[in-house]
């Protein structure tokens, strides 16, 4: 059985990132960076455990920038 044991939010900006425990704090930081016309992404990160293994999943919540990431 897979169990999520930690959820956090990561905001990446210009090859650096910060982690936040709440989406409100992450969104405030994201908005500050986006207002400066910087490329910035906000991710929801879930850490899971299953059979003595730990894995992480992430989901892109928001993106702001001058270029779109290549697929």
Short mmCIF file of C-alpha atoms in Angstrom, two decimals:
data_model
loop_
_atom_site.label_atom_id
_atom_site.label_comp_id
_atom_site.label_asym_id
_atom_site.label_seq_id
_atom_site.Cartn_x
_atom_site.Cartn_y
_atom_site.Cartn_z
CA UNK A 1 0.00 0.00 0.00
CA UNK A 2 1.33 3.45 -0.94
CA UNK A 3 1.24 6.04 1.82
CA UNK A 4 1.87 9.78 1.37
CA UNK A 5 3.84 10.91 4.41
CA UNK A 6 4.81 14.44 3.42
CA UNK A 7 3.47 17.07 1.05
CA UNK A 8 5.23 20.33 0.28
CA UNK A 9 5.44 22.98 -2.40
CA UNK A 10 8.58 23.84 -4.35
CA UNK A 11 9.08 27.11 -6.20
CA UNK A 12 11.90 27.12 -8.75
CA UNK A 13 13.32 30.37 -10.05
CA UNK A 14 16.45 30.88 -12.17
CA UNK A 15 18.10 27.56 -11.31
CA UNK A 16 17.36 27.78 -7.57
CA UNK A 17 14.43 26.58 -5.50
CA UNK A 18 12.71 27.06 -2.15
CA UNK A 19 10.39 24.66 -0.32
CA UNK A 20 7.21 25.68 1.54
CA UNK A 21 4.80 23.80 3.78
CA UNK A 22 1.70 25.71 2.67
CA UNK A 23 0.42 26.63 -0.78
CA UNK A 24 -0.28 30.20 0.37
CA UNK A 25 3.35 30.89 1.24
CA UNK A 26 4.53 29.23 -1.96
CA UNK A 27 2.07 31.29 -4.05
CA UNK A 28 3.17 34.55 -2.40
CA UNK A 29 6.83 33.79 -3.24
CA UNK A 30 5.84 32.70 -6.77
CA UNK A 31 3.91 35.95 -7.32
CA UNK A 32 6.85 38.08 -6.09
CA UNK A 33 9.21 36.41 -8.56
CA UNK A 34 6.70 36.53 -11.43
CA UNK A 35 6.15 40.26 -10.85
CA UNK A 36 9.87 40.74 -11.56
CA UNK A 37 9.44 38.99 -14.96
CA UNK A 38 11.56 36.02 -13.89
CA UNK A 39 10.98 32.46 -15.10
CA UNK A 40 9.33 30.72 -12.15
CA UNK A 41 7.54 27.39 -11.58
CA UNK A 42 5.48 26.15 -8.64
CA UNK A 43 5.30 22.39 -7.96
CA UNK A 44 3.32 20.28 -5.52
CA UNK A 45 5.60 17.52 -4.20
CA UNK A 46 4.36 14.35 -2.47
CA UNK A 47 6.76 12.00 -0.73
CA UNK A 48 5.42 8.43 -0.55
CA UNK A 49 6.51 5.14 0.98
CA UNK A 50 5.76 1.66 -0.25
CA UNK A 51 7.44 -1.55 0.86
CA UNK A 52 10.49 0.13 2.43
CA UNK A 53 10.99 2.41 -0.59
CA UNK A 54 10.57 6.14 -0.66
CA UNK A 55 9.56 7.92 -3.83
CA UNK A 56 8.39 11.39 -4.79
CA UNK A 57 5.82 12.61 -7.26
CA UNK A 58 5.46 16.16 -8.40
CA UNK A 59 2.78 18.13 -10.20
CA UNK A 60 3.27 21.48 -11.92
CA UNK A 61 0.77 23.93 -10.47
CA UNK A 62 1.84 27.24 -12.03
CA UNK A 63 4.37 28.59 -14.53
CA UNK A 64 5.31 32.13 -15.45
CA UNK A 65 8.07 33.13 -17.80
CA UNK A 66 9.21 34.38 -21.14
CA UNK A 67 9.60 30.93 -22.72
CA UNK A 68 7.67 27.67 -22.43
CA UNK A 69 9.58 24.52 -21.42
CA UNK A 70 10.23 22.09 -24.26
CA UNK A 71 8.34 18.80 -24.16
#
